[in-house]
PDB file of C-alpha atoms and ligand atoms in Angstrom:
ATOM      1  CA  UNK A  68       0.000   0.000   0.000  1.00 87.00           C
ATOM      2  CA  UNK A  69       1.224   3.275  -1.229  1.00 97.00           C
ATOM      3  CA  UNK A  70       1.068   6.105   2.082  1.00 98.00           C
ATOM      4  CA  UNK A  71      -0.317   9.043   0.687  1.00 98.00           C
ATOM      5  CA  UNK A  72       0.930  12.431   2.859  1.00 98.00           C
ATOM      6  CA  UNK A  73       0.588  15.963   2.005  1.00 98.00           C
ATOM      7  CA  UNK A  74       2.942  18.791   2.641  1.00 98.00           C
ATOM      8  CA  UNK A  75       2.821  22.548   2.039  1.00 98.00           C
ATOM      9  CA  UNK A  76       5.597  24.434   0.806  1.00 98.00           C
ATOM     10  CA  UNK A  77       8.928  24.523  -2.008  1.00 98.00           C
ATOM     11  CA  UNK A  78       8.936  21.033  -3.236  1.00 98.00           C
ATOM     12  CA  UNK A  79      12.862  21.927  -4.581  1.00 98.00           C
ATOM     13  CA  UNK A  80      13.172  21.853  -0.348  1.00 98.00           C
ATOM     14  CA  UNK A  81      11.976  18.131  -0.314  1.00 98.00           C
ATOM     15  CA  UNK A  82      14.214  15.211   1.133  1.00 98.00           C
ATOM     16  CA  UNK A  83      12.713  12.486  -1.067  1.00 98.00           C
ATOM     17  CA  UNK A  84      13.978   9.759  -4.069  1.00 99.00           C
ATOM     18  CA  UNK A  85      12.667  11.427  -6.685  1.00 99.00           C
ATOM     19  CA  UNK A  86      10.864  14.868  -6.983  1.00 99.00           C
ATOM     20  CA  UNK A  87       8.439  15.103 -10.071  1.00 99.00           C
ATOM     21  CA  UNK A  88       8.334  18.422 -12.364  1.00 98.00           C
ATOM     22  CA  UNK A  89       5.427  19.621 -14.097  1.00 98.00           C
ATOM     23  CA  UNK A  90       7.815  20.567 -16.909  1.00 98.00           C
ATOM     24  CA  UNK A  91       6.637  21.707 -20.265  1.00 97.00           C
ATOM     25  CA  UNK A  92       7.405  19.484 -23.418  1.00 98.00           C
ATOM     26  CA  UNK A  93      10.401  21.314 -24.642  1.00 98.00           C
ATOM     27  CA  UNK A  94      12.063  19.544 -21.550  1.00 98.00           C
ATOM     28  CA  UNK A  95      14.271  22.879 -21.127  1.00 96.00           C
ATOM     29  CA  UNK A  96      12.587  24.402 -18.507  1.00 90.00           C
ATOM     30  CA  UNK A  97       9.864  27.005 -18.138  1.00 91.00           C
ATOM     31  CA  UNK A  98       8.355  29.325 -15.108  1.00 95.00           C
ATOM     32  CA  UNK A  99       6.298  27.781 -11.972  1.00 97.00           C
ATOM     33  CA  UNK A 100       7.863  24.716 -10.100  1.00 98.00           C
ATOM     34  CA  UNK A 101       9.784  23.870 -13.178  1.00 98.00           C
ATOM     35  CA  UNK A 102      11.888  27.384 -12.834  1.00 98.00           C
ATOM     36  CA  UNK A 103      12.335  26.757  -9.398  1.00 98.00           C
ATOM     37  CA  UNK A 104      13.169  23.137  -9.969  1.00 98.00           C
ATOM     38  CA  UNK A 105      16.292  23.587 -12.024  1.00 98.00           C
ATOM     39  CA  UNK A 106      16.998  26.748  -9.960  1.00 98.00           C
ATOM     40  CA  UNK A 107      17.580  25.119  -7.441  1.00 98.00           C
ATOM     41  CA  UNK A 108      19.060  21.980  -8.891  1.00 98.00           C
ATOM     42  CA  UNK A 109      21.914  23.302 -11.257  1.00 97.00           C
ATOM     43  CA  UNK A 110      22.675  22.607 -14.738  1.00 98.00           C
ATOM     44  CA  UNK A 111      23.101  19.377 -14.165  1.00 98.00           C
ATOM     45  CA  UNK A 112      19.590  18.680 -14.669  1.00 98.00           C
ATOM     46  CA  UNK A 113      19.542  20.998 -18.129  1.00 98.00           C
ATOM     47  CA  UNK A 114      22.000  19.555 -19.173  1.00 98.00           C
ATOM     48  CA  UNK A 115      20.685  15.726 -18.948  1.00 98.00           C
ATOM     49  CA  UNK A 116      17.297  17.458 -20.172  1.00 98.00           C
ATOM     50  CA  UNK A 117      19.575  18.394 -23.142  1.00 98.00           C
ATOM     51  CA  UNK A 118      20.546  15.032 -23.571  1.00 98.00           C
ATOM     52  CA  UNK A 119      17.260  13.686 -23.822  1.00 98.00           C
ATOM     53  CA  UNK A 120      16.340  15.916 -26.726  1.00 97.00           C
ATOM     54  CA  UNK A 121      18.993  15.056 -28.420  1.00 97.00           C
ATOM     55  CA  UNK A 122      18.108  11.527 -28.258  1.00 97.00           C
ATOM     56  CA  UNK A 123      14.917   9.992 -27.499  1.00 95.00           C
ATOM     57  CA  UNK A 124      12.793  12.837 -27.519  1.00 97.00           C
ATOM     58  CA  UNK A 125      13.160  15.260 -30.356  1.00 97.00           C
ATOM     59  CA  UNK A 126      10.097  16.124 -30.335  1.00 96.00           C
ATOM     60  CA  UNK A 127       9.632  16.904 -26.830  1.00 98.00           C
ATOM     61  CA  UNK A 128       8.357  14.841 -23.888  1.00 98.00           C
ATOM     62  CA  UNK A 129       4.538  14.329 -25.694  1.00 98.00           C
ATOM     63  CA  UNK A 130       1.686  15.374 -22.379  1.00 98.00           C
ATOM     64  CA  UNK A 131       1.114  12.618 -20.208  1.00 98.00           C
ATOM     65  CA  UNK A 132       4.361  10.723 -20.200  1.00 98.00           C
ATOM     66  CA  UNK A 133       7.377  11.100 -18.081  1.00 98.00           C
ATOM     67  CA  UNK A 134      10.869  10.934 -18.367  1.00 98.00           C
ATOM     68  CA  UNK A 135      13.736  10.681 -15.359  1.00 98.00           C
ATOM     69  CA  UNK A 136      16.713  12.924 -15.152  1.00 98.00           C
ATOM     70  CA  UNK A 137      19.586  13.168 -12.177  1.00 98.00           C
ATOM     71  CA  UNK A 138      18.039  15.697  -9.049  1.00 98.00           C
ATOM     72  CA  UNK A 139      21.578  17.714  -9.662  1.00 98.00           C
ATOM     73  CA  UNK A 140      22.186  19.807  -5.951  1.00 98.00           C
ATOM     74  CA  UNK A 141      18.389  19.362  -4.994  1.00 98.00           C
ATOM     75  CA  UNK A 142      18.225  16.511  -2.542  1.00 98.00           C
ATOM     76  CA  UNK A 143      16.659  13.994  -4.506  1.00 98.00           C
ATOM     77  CA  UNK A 144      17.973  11.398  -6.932  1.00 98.00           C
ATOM     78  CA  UNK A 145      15.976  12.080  -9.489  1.00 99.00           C
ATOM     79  CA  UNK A 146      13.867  14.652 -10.970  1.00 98.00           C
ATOM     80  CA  UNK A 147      11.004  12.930 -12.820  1.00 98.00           C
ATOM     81  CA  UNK A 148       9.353  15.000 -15.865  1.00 98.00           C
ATOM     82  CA  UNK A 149       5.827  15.250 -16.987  1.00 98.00           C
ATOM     83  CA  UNK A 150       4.051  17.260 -19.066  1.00 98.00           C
ATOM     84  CA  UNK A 151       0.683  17.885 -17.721  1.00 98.00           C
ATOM     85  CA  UNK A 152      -2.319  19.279 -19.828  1.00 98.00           C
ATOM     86  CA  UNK A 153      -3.306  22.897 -20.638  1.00 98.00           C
ATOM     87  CA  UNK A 154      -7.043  22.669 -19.226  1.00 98.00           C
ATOM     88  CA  UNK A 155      -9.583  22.949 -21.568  1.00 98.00           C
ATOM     89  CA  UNK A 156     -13.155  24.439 -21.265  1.00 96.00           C
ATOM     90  CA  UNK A 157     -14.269  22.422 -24.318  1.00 98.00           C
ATOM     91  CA  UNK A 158     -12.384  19.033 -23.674  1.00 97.00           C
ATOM     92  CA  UNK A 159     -11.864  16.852 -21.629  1.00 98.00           C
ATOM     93  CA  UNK A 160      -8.342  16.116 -20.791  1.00 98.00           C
ATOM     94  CA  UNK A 161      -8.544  13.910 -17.277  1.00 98.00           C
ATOM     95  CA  UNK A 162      -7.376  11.366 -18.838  1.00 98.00           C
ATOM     96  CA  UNK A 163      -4.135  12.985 -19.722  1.00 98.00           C
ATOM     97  CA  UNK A 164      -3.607  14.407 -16.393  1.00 99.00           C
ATOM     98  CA  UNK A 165      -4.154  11.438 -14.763  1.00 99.00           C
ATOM     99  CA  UNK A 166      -1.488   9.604 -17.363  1.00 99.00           C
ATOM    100  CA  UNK A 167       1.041  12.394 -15.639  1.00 99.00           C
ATOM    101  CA  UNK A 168       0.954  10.672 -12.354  1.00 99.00           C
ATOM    102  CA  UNK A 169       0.469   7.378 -13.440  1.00 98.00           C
ATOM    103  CA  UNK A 170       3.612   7.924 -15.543  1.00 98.00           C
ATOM    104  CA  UNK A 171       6.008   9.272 -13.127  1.00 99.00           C
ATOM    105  CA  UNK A 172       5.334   6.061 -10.760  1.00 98.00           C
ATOM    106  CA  UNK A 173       6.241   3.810 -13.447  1.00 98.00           C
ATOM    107  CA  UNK A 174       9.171   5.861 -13.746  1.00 98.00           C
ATOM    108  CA  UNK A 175       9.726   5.864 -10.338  1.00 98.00           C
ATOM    109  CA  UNK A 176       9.554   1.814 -10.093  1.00 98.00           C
ATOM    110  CA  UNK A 177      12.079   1.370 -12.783  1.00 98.00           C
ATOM    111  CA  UNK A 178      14.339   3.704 -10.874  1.00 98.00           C
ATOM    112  CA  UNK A 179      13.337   1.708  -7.298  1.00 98.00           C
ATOM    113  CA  UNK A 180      12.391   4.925  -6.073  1.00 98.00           C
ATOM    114  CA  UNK A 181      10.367   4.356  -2.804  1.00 98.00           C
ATOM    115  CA  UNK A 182       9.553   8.200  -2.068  1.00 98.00           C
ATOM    116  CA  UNK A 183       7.941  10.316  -4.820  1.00 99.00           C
ATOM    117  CA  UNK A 184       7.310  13.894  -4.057  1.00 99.00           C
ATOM    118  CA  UNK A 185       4.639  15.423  -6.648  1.00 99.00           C
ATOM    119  CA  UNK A 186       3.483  19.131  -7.191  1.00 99.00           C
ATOM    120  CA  UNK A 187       0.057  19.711  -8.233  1.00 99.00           C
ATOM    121  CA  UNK A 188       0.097  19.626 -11.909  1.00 98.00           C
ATOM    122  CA  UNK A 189      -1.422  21.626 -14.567  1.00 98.00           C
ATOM    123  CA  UNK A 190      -2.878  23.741 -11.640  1.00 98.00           C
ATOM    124  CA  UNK A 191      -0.761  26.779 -12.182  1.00 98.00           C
ATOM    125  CA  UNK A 192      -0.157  28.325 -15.697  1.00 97.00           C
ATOM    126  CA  UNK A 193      -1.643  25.600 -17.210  1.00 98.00           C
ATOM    127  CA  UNK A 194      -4.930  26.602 -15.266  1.00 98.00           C
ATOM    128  CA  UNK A 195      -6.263  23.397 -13.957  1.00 98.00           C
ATOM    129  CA  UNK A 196      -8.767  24.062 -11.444  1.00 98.00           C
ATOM    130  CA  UNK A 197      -7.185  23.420  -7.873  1.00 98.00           C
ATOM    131  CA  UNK A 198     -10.367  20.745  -6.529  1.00 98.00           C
ATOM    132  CA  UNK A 199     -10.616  18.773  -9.931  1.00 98.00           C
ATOM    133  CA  UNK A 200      -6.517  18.296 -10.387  1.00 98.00           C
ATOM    134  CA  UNK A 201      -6.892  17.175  -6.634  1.00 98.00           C
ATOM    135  CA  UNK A 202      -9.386  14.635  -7.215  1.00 98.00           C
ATOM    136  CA  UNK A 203      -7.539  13.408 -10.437  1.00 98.00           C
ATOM    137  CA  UNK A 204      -4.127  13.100  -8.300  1.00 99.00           C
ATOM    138  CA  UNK A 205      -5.855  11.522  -5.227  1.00 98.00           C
ATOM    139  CA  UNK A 206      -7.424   9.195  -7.275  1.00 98.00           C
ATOM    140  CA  UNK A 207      -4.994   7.997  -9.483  1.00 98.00           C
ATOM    141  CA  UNK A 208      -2.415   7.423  -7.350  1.00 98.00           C
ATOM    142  CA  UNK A 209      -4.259   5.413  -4.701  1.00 98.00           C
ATOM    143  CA  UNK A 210      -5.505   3.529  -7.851  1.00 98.00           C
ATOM    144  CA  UNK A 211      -1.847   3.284  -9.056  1.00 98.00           C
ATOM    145  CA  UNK A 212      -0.423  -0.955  -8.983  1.00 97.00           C
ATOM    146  CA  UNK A 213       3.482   0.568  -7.482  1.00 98.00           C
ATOM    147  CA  UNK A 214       6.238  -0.205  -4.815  1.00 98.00           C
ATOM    148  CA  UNK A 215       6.398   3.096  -4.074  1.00 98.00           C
ATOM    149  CA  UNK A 216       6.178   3.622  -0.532  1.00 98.00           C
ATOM    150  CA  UNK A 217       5.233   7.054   0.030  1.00 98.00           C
ATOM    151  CA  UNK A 218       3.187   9.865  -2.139  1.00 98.00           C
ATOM    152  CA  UNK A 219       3.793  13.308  -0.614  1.00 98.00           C
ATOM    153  CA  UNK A 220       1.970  15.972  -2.380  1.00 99.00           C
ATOM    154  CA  UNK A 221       4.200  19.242  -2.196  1.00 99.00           C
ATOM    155  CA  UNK A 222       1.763  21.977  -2.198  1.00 98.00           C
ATOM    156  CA  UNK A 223       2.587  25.650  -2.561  1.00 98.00           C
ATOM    157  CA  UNK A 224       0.061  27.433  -0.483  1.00 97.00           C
ATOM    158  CA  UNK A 225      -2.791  26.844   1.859  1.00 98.00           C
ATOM    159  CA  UNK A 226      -5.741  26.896  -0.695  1.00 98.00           C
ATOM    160  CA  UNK A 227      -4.153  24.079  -2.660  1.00 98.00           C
ATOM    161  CA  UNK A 228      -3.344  22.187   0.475  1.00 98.00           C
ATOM    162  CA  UNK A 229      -7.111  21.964   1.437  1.00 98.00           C
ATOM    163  CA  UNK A 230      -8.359  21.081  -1.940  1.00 98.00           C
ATOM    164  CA  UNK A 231      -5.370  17.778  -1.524  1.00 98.00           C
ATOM    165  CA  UNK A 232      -7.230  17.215   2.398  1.00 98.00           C
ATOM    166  CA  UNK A 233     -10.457  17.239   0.879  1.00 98.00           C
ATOM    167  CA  UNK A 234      -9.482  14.591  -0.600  1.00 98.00           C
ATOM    168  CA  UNK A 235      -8.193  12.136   1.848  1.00 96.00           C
ATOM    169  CA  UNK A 236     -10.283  10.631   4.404  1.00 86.00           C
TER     170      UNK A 236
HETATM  171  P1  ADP B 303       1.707  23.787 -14.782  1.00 68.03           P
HETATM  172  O1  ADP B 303       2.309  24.420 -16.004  1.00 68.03           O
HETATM  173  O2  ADP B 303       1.699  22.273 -14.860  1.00 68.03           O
HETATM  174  O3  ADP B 303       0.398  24.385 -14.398  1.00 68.03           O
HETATM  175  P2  ADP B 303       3.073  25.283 -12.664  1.00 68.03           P
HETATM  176  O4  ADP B 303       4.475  25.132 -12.216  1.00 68.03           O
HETATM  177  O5  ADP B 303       2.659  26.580 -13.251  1.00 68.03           O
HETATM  178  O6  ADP B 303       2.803  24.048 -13.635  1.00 68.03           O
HETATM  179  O7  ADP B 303       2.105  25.008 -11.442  1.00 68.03           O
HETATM  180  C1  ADP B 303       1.814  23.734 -10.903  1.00 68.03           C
HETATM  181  C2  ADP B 303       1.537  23.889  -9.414  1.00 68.03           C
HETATM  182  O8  ADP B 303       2.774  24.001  -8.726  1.00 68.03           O
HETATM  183  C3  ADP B 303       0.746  25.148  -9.041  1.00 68.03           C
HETATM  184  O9  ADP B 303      -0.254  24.781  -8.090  1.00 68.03           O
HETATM  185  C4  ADP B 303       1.786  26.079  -8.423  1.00 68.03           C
HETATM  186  O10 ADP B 303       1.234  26.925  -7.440  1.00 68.03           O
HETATM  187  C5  ADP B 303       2.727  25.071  -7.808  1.00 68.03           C
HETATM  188  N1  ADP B 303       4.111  25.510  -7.577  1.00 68.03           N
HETATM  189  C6  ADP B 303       4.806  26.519  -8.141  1.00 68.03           C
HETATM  190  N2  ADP B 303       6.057  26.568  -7.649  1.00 68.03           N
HETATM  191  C7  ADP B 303       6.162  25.546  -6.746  1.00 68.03           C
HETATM  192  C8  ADP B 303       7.189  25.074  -5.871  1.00 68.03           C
HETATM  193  N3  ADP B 303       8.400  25.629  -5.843  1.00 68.03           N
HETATM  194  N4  ADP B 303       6.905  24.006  -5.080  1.00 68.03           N
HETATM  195  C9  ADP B 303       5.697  23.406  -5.108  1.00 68.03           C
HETATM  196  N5  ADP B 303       4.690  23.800  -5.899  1.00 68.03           N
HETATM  197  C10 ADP B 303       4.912  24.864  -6.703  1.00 68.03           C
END
């Protein structure tokens, strides 16, 4: 059984295996917890981001799948990337989000990570609303078949850590 906790605050300030970026598809980095993300974790984490692109992901990381890189000076192994969904008025795009988390814990079992620290994404410039990304990142990760141990939800500010209580028992 996966332990689900929740945590407000920086998640670049998390002790954990692996801390999970809502990164854009370019894999290069962007504003939000991304920014701070490889702020705080040097170029290490660019530069393996780099790598990537140059390799298996020319493209960019395509929304909803998720892609491991070293943690650099955070304190962390890895940094896992996703690319979460732009919310849309007119479609529906759950299924995508939830893909994000499920993702990143597959990642996170190849790597034998056993604590995962995720931010709550798509709910900032991508404009998620707060109580439905929640429910999609409650849900799908106490739905999720992994070894991970522990689940902390890193979240910035009081408002989003109610909407994650809300949805634990
Ligand atoms: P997205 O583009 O996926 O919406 P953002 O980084 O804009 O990604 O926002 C995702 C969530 O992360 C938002 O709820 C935002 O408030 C939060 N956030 C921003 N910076 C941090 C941080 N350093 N630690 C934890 N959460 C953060």
């Amino acid at each position: 059984m996966t332990r689900i906790t929740l945590a407000q605050g920086d998640i670049t300030r998390q002790s954990v295996d692996a801390i999970v970026n809502a990164a854009n598809s370019s894999l290069l980095g962007g504003g939000g917890v991304d920014g701070a993300i490889h702020r705080r974790g040097g170029p290490a984490i660019l530069a393996d981001c780099r790598r990537l692109r140059a390799s298996h992901y020319g493209k960019g990381l395509p929304t909803g799948q998720a892609v491991a890189t070293t943690a650099g000076d955070l304190d962390a192994r890895w940094v896992i990337h996703t690319v979460g969904p732009v919310h849309s008025q007119s479609l529906d795009r759950s299924e995508l989000l939830a893909s994000c988390y499920r993702e990143s814990l597959r990642r996170a079992d190849e790597l034998g990570a056993r604590t995962v620290a995720f931010p709550a994404i798509s709910t900032g410039i991508y404009g998620w609303p707060m109580d439905d990304g929640a429910r999609i990142a409650v849900e799908t990760v106490r739905d999720a078949d992994t070894a991970v141990e522990e689940v902390r939800f890193v979240l910035f500010d009081e408002q989003a850590y109610e909407a994650f209580a809300r949805q634990l028992p």
